[in-house]
Coordinates of C-alpha atoms and ligand atoms in Angstrom, one line a residue:
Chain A
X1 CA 27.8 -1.4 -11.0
X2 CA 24.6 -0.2 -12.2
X3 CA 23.1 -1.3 -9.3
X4 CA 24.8 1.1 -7.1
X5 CA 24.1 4.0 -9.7
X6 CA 20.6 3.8 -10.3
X7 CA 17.8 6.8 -9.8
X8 CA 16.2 6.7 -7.5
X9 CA 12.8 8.9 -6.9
X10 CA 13.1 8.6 -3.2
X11 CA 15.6 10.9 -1.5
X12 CA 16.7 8.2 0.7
X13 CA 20.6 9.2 0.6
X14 CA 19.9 11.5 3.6
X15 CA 18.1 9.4 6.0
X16 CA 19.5 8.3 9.6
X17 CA 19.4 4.8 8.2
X18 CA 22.0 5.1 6.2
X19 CA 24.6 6.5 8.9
X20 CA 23.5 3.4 11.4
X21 CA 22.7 0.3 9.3
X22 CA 26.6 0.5 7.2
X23 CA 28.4 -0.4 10.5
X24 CA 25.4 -2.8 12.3
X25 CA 26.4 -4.7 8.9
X26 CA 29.7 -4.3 9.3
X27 CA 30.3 -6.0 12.7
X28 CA 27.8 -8.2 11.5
X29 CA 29.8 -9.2 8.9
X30 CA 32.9 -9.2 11.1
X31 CA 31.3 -11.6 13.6
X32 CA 30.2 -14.3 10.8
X33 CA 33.6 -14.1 9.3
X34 CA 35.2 -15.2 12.6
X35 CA 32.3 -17.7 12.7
X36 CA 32.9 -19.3 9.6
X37 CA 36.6 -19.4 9.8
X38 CA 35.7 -21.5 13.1
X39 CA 33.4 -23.8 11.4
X40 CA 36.0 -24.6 8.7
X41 CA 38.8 -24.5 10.8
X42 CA 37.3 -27.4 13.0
X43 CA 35.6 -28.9 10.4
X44 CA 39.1 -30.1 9.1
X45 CA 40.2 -31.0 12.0
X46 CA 37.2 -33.1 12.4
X47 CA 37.8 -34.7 9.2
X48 CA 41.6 -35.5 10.2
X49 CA 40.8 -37.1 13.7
X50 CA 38.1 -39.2 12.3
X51 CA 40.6 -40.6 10.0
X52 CA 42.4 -41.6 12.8
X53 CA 40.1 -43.1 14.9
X54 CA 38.7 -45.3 12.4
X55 CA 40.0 -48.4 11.7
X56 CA 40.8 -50.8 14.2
X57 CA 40.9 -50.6 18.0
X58 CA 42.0 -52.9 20.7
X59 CA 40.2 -53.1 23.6
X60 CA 42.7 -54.3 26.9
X61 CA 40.7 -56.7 29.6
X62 CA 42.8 -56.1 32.7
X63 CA 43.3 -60.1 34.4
X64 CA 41.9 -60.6 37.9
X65 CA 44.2 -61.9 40.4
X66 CA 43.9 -65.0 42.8
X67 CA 43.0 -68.9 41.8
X68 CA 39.7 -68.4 39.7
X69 CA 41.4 -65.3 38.0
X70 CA 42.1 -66.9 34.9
X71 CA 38.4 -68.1 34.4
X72 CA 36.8 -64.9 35.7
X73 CA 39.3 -63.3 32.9
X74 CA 38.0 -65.2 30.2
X75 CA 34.5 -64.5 31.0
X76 CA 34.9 -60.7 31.5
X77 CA 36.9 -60.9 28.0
X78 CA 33.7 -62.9 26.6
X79 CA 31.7 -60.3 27.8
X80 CA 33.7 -57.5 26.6
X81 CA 33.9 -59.6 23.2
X82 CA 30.5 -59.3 23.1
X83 CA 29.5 -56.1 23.9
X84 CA 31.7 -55.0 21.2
X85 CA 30.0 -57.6 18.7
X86 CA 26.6 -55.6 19.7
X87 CA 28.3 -52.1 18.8
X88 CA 26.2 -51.0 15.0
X89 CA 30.0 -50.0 12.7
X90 CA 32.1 -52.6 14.4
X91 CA 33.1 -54.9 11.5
X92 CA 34.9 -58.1 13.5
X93 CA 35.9 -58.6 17.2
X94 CA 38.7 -61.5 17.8
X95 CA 40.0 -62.1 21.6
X96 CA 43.3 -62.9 21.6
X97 CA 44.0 -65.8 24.1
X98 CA 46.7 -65.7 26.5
X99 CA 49.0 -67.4 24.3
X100 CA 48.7 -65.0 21.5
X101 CA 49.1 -62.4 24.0
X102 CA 52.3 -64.0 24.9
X103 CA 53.5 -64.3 21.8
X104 CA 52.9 -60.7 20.7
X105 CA 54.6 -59.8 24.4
X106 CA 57.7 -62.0 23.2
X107 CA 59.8 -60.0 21.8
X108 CA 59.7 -57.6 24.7
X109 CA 59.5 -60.2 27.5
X110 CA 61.6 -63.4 25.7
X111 CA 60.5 -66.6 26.4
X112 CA 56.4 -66.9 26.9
X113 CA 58.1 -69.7 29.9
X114 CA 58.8 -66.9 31.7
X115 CA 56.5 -64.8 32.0
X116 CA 53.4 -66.8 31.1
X117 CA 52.7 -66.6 35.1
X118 CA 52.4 -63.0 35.2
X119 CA 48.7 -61.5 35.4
X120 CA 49.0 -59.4 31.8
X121 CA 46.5 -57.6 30.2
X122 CA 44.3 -59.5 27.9
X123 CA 43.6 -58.1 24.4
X124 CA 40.7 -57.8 21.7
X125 CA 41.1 -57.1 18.3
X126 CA 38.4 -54.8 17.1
X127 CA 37.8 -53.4 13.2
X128 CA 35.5 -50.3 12.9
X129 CA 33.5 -49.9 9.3
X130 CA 35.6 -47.0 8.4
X131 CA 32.0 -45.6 7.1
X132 CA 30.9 -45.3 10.5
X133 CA 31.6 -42.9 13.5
X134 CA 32.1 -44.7 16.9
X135 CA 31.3 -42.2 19.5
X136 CA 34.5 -44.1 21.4
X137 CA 34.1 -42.0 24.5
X138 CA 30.5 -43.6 25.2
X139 CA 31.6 -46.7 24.3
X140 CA 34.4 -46.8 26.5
X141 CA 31.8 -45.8 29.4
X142 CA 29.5 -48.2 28.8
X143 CA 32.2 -51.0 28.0
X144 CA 33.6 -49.8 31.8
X145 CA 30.6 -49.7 33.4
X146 CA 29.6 -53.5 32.2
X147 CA 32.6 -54.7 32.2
X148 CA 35.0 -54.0 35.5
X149 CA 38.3 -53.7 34.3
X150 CA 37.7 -53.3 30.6
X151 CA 39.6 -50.5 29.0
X152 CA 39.8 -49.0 25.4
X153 CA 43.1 -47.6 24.0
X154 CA 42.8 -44.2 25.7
X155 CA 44.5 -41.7 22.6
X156 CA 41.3 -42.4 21.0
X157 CA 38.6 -41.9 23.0
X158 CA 40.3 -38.9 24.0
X159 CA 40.3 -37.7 20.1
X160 CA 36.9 -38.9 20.1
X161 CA 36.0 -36.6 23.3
X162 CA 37.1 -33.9 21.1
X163 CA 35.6 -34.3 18.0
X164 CA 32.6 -34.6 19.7
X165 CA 33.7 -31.1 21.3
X166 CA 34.1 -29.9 18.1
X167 CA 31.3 -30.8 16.2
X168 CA 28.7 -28.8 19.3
X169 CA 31.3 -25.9 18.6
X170 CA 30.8 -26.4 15.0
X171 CA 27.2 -26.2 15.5
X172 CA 27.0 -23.1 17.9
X173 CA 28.8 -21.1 15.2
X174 CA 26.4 -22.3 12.3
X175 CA 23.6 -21.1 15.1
X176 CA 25.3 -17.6 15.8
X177 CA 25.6 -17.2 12.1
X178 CA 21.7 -17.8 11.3
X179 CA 21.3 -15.5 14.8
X180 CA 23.4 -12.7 12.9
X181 CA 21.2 -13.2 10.1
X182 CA 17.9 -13.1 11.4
X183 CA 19.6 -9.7 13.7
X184 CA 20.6 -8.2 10.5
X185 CA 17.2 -9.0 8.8
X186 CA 15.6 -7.6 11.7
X187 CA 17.2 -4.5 11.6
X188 CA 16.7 -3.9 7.9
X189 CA 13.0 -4.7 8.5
X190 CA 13.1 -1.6 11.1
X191 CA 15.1 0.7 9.0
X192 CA 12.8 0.1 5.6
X193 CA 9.7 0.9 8.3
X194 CA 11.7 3.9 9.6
X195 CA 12.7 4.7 6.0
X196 CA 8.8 4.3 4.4
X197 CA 7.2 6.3 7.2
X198 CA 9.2 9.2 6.9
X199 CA 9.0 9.3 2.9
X200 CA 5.4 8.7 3.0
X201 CA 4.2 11.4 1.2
X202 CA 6.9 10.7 -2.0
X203 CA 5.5 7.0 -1.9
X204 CA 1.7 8.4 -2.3
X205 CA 2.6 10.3 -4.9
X206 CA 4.4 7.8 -6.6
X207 CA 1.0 5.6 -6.0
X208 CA -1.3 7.8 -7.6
X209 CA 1.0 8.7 -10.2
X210 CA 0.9 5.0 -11.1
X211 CA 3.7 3.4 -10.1
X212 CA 3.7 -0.2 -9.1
X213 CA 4.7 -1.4 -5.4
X214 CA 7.7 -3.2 -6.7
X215 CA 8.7 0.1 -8.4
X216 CA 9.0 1.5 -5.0
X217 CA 10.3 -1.5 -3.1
X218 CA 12.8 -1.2 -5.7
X219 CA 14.4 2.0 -4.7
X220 CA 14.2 0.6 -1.3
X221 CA 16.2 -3.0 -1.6
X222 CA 18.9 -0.8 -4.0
X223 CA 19.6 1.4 -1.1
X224 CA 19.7 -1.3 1.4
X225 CA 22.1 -3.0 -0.9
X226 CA 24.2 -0.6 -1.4
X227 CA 24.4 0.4 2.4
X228 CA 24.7 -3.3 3.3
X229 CA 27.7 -3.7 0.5
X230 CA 29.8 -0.7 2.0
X231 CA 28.9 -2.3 5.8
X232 CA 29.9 -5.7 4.5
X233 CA 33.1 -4.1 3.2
X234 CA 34.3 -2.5 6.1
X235 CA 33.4 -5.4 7.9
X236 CA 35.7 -7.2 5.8
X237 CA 38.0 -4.6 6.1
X238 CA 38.4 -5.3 9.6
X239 CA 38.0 -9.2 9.5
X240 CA 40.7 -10.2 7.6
X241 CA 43.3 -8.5 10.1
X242 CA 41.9 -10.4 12.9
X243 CA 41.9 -14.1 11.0
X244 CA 45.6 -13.4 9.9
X245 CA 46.4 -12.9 13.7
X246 CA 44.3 -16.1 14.3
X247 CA 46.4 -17.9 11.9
X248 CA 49.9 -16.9 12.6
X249 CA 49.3 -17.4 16.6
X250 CA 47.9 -21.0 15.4
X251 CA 50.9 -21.6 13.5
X252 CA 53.1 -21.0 16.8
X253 CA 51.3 -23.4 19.5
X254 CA 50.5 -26.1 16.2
X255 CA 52.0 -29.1 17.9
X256 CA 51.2 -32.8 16.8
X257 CA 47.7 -32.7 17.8
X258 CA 46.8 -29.5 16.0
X259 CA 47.2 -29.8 12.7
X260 CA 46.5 -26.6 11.1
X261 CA 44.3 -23.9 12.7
X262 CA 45.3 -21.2 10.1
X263 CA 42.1 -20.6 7.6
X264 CA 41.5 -22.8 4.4
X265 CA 41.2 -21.3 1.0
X266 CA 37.6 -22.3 0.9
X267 CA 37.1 -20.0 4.2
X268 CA 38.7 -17.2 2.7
X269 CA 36.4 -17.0 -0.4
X270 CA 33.3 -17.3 1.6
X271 CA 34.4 -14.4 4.2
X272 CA 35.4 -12.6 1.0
X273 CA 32.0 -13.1 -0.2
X274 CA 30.4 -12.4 3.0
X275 CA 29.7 -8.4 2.5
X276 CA 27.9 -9.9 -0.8
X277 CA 25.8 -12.2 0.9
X278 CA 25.0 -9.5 3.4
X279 CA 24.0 -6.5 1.0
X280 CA 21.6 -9.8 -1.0
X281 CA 20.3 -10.4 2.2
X282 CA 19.6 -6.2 3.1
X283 CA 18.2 -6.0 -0.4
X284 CA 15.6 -8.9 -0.3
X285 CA 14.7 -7.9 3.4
X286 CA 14.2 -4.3 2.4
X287 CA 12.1 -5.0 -0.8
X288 CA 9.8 -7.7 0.8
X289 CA 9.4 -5.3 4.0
X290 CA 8.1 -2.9 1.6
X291 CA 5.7 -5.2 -0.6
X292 CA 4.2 -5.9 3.1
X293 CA 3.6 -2.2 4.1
X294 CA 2.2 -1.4 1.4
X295 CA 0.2 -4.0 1.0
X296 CA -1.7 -3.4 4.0
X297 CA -1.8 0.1 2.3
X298 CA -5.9 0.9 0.8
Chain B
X1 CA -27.7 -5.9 -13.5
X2 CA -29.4 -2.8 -15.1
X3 CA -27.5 -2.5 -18.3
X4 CA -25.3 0.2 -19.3
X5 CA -23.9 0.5 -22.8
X6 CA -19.8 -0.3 -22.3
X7 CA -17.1 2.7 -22.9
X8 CA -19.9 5.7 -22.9
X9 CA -18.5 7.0 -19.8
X10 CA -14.8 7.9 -18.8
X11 CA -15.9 8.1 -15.1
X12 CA -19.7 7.5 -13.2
X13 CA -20.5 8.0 -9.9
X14 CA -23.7 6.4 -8.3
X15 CA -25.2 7.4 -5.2
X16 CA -21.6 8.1 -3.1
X17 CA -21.1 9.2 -0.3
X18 CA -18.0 10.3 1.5
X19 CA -16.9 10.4 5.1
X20 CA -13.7 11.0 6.7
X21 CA -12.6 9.2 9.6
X22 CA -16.2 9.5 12.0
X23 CA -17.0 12.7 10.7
X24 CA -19.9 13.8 8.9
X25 CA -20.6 13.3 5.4
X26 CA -19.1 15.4 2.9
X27 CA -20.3 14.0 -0.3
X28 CA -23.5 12.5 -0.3
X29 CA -25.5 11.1 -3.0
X30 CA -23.6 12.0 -5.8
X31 CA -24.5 10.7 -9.1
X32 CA -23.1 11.9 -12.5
X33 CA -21.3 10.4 -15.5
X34 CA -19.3 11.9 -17.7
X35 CA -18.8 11.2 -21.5
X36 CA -15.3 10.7 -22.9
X37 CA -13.7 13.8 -24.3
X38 CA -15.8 15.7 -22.5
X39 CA -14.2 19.0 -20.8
X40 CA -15.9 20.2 -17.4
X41 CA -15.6 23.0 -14.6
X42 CA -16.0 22.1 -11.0
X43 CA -17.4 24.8 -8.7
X44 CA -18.6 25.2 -6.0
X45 CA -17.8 27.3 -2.7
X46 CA -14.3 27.0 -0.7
X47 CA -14.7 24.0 1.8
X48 CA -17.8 22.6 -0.9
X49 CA -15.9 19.3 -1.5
X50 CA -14.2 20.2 -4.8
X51 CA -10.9 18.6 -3.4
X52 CA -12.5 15.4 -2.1
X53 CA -14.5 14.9 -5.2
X54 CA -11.5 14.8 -7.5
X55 CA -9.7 12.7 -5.0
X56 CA -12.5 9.7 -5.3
X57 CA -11.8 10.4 -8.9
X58 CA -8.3 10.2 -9.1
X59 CA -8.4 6.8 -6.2
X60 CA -6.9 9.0 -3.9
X61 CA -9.3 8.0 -1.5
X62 CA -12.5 5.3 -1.9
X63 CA -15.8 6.0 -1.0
X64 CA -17.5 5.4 2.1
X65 CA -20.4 4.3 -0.1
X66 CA -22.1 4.1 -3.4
X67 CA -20.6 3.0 -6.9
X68 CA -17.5 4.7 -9.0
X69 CA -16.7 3.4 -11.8
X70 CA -13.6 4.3 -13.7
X71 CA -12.9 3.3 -17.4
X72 CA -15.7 0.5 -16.8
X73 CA -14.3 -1.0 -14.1
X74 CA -16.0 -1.1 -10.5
X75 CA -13.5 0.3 -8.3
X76 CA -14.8 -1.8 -5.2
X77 CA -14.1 -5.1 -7.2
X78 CA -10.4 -3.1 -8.5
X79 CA -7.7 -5.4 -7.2
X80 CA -4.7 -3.5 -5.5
X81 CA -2.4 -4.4 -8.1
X82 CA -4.8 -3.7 -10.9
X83 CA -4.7 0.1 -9.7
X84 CA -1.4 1.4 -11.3
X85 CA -2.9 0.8 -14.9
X86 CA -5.5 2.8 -14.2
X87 CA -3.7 5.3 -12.6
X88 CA -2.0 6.0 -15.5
X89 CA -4.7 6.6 -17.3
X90 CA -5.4 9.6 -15.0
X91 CA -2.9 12.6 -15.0
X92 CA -3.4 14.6 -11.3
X93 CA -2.8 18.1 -10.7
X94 CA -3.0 18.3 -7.1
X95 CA -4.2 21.6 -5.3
X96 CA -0.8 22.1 -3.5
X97 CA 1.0 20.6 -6.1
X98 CA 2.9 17.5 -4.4
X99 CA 5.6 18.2 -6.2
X100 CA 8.8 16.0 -4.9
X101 CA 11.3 18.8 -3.4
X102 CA 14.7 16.7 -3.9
X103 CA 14.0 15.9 -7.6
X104 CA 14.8 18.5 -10.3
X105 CA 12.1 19.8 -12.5
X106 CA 12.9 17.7 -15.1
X107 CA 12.7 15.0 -12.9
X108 CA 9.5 15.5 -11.7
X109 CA 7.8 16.0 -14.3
X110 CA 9.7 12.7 -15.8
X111 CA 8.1 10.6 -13.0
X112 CA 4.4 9.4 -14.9
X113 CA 7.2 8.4 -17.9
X114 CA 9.8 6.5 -15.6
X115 CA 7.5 4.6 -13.5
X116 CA 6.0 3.4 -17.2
X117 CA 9.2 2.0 -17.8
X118 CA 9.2 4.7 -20.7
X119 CA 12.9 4.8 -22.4
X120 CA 15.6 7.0 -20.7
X121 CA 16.0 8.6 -24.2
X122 CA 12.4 9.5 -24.7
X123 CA 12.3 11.0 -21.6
X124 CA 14.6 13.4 -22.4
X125 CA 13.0 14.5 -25.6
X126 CA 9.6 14.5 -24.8
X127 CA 10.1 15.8 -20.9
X128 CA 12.2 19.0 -22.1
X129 CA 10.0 19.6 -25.0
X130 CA 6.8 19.8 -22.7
X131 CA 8.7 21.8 -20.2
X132 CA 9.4 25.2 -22.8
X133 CA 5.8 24.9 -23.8
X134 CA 4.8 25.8 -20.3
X135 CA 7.4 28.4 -20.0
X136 CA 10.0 26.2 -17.8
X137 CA 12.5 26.0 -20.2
X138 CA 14.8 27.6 -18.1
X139 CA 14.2 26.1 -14.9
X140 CA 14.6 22.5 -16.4
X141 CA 17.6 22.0 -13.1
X142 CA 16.0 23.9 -10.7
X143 CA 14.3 22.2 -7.4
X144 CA 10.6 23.0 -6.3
X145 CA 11.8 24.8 -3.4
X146 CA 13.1 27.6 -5.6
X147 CA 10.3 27.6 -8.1
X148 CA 7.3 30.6 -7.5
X149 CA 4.1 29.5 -7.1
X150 CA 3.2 30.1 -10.4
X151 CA 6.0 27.7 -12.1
X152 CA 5.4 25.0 -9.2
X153 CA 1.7 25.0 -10.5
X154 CA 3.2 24.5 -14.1
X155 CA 5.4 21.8 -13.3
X156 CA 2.4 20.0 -11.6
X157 CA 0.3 20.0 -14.7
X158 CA 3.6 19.3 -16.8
X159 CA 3.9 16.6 -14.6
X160 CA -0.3 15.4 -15.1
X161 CA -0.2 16.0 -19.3
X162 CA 3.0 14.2 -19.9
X163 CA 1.6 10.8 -19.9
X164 CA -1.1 11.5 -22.5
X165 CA -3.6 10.9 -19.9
X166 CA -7.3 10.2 -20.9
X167 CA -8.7 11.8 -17.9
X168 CA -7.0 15.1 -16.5
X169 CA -8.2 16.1 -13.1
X170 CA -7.0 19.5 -11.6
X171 CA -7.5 21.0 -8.4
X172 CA -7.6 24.9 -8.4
X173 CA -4.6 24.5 -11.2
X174 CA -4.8 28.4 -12.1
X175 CA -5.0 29.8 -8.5
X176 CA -1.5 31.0 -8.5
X177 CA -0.9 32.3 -11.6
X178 CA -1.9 35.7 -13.8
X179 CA -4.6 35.7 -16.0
X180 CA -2.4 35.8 -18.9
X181 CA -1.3 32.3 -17.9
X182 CA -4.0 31.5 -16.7
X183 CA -5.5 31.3 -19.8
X184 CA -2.5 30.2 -21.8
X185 CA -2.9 27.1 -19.5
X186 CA -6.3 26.7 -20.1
X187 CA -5.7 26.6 -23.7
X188 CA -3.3 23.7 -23.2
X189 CA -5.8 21.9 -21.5
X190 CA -8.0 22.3 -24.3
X191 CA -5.6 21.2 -26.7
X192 CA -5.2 17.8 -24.8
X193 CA -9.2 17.9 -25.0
X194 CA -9.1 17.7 -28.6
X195 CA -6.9 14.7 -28.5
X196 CA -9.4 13.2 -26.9
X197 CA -8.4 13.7 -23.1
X198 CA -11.7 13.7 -20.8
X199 CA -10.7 17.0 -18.8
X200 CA -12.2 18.0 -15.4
X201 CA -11.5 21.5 -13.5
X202 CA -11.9 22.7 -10.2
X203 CA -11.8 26.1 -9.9
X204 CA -13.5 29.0 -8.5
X205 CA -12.1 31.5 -10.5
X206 CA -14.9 33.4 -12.2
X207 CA -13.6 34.6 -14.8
X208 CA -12.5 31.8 -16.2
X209 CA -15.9 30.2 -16.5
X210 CA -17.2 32.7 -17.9
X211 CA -14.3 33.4 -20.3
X212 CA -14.5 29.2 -21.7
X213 CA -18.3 29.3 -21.3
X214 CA -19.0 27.0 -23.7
X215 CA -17.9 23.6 -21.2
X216 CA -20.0 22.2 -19.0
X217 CA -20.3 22.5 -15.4
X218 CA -20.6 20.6 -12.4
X219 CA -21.4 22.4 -9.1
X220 CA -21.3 21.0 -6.0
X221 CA -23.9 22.9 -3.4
X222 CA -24.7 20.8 -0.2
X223 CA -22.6 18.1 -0.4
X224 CA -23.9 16.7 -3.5
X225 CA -23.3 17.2 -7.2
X226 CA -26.0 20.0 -8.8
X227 CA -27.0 21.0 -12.4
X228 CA -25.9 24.5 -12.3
X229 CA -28.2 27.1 -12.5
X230 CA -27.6 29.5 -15.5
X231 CA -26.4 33.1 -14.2
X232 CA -28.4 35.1 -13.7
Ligands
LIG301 N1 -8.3 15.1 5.0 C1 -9.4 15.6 5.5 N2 -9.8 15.2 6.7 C2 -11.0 15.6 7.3 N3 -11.8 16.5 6.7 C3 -11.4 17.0 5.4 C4 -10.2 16.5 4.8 N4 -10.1 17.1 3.6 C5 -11.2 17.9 3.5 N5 -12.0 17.8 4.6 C6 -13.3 18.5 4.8 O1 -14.1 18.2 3.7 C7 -14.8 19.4 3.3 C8 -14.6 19.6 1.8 O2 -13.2 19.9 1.7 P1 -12.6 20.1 0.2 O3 -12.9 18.9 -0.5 O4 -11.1 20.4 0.4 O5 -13.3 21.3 -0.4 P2 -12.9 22.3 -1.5 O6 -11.8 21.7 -2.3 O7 -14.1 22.5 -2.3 O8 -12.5 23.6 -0.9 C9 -14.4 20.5 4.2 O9 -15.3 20.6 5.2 C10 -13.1 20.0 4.8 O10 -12.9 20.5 6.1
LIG302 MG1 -9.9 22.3 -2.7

């Protein structure tokens, strides 16, 4: 680590940075762990539910009763036939007629004699480009809202409701991770300030004794590094406690619908390379902090 | 452009004037040039400007007007980042020393070598070396804050000789020390003289002009750079 060991000319071991900045990185660290456990954790379960819900569909018509029920039927399945057609992903629509209904209801109902009097739901086949995503749940409102009585197979649009739930959560935590990010930035930016004001004098020296800016910045993005590495660990330190909990209660309420909340092994190396991530990011903040101030400098 | 014959002069100054902040003028029309390897006293009274001169020569500060020009470059047209390599061409001792109080003696003195990029392992021949010629040998761990006086001002100009320079400035650099080693410090300057080293010293210290009488002088009266007269 000759990173962590390297002379410095600056006596920057003492300052009130690096008492404050260690822990600010730290929970930082801690809080984009738990965020990036959630965006993996949902992302899978994203990628499982859409397998589901592609495919095929059927889409049930509910009959209208009275004399002119059977025609109005036919024309609301028409127009559910074609509303369907319109949908961009769906591959082929095929209405089943009331005597193909019957015959798939035979073997539960017997003889299509007997019950071919009843007012049964009428069916459409629909197949789904397994490429595409239907957003199911605003197809199902629009499909009710055009066509009274029109329905679609409600397990699926419910798993559709939540993928579309888990995709915004996905999102937030991506956003509260580039928040944590810019906050951690942020607060580097201050401390380097902090840092360069109250070592002014050393930095003119080392000026007129010839050194370089990045010399200086140097010293500066090493320190920040190393206090954002020990932040990062403890951070650590304290996240991987918490995601085991989050796991092992997971593992307890996993019923059919939740297939595994626990933590991928993809998430885990990311989190473990999260205090890494966070000293690079204290380092690069710190050094072009520095290049700035000093470049306004005479 | 009037022309002027390249690489004559170490430093020139032409028509400069100094301010600082909205005060008066300090400096004012100063005009001199001074030949490489030359070796100069700079006198003048306490509060004359001896300080402020050297600090437009070292780029401590830039003039509120006129022209310097440093190794044959205009500092006006300098770029920022141009500045270091000329820098290092200048060893500073500074009146009140700036020595760094967290870094060893050693340390400090290693600084010109290490912001060069100079090897670790010639550092620590050449820094250790230099340091028992002034008389430090035994102080080589010890922090400013401990040092007298007298061994801060020789770690200072350790510190401004280690790089070879080819312009030495120093402020006052035998104000705190005996005559004894006042002159055994003078003689080093010299020495760095011979190798060619353009050497300029502020001092007010009498008897040490007199003593190396055979440099030339500047003197600063009224603000402005003076042909001394001869004593009378
Ligand atoms: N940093 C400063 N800010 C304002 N005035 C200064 C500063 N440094 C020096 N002066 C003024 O400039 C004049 C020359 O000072 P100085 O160059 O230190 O003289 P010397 O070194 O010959 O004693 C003095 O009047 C002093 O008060
Ligand atoms: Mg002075």
């Amino acid at each position: 680590m000759s990173l962590l060991s390297r002379r410095s000319d600056l006596p920057l071991k003492g300052d009130p940075n690096s008492r404050f900045l260690p822990w600010l990185v730290a929970l930082m660290v801690y809080l984009s762990s738990i965020a990036v456990a959630c965006v993996l954790v949902l992302a899978g379960l994203v990628e499982r539910w859409d397998h589901d819900v592609s495919g095929t569909l059927t889409v049930q018509v509910q009959p209208v009763p009275g004399e002119a029920g059977e025609l109005l039927t036919d024309d609301r399945v028409r127009q559910a036939a074609d509303l369907m057609r319109r949908t961009p992903g769906v591959t082929a629509v095929r209405p089943l007629d009331k005597r193909q209904t019957l015959a798939l209801l035979e073997p539960w109902l017997g003889s299509a004699e007997l019950v071919k009097d009843l007012p049964l739901p009428r069916l459409i086949d629909v197949s789904i480009d397994t490429a595409v995503r239907l957003d199911l749940g605003g197809l199902a409102d629009r499909l009710g809202k055009s066509v009274p009585g029109a329905t679609i197979d409600d397990h699926r649009v419910w798993l559709s409701r939540l993928i579309n739930l888990s995709r915004t959560t996905e999102w937030v935590a991506i956003a509260i991770l580039v928040l944590i990010g810019f906050v951690t930035s942020a607060t580097v930016v201050y401390a380097t300030k902090t840092g360069m004001s109250v070592h002014r004098s050393v930095i003119e020296v080392l000026h007129l004794i010839g050194a370089h800016d990045d010399y200086i910045a140097r010293q500066f993005a090493d320190r920040a590094f190393s206090l954002g590495f020990s932040g990062g660990m403890i951070g650590l330190a304290m996240a991987v406690p918490t995601l085991t909990a989050i796991g092992w209660a997971a593992k307890r309420v996993e019923g059919g619908f939740l297939p595994s909340l626990s933590v991928p092994l993809s998430g885990w190396v990311v989190v473990g390379l999260l205090p890494v991530l966070a000293a690079i990011l204290a380092m690069y903040t710190a050094r072009l902090t520095v290049h700035g101030v000093l470049s306004r400098m005479p | 452009m009037r022309h002027r014959p390249r690489g004559q002069h170490i430093i020139r100054f032409e028509g400069v004037g100094l301010r600082y902040g909205l005060g008066p003028e300090v400096l004012q029309d100063v005009d001199f040039a001074l030949p490489a390897g030359s070796f100069h006293f700079l006198t003048g009274a306490s509060g004359a400007g001896k300080s402020s001169l050297l600090r437009l020569m070292y780029l401590g500060l830039r003039p509120s007007r006129g022209r310097v020009t440093l190794f044959d470059k205009d500092i006006a047209l300098t770029r920022r980042y141009e500045l270091p390599a000329l820098r290092r061409r200048i060893g500073v001792v500074f009146q009140d020393f700036r020595l760094l109080d967290h870094l060893s003696t050693l340390d400090n003195v290693a600084l010109p070598l290490r912001v060069r990029g100079v090897k670790e392992s010639e550092v620590q021949k050449h820094v250790p070396e230099l340091l028992s010629w002034v008389g430090l040998a035994d102080q080589m761990h010890s922090k400013p804050p401990t040092l007298s006086g007298g061994q801060k001002q020789r770690v200072a100009i350790a510190r401004a000789v280690i790089g070879r320079p080819d312009l030495l400035l120093a402020d006052e650099p035998t104000g705190n020390v005996d005559d004894h080693i006042a002159m055994r410090l003078l003689h080093l300057f010299e020495e760095l003289n011979k190798l060619g080293t353009t050497v300029v010293i502020a001092t007010h210290n009498q008897f040490l002009v007199d003593r190396f009488s055979q440099h030339s002088r500047l003197h600063i009266e009224r603000g402005t750079v003076v042909e001394p007269e001869d004593e009378a």
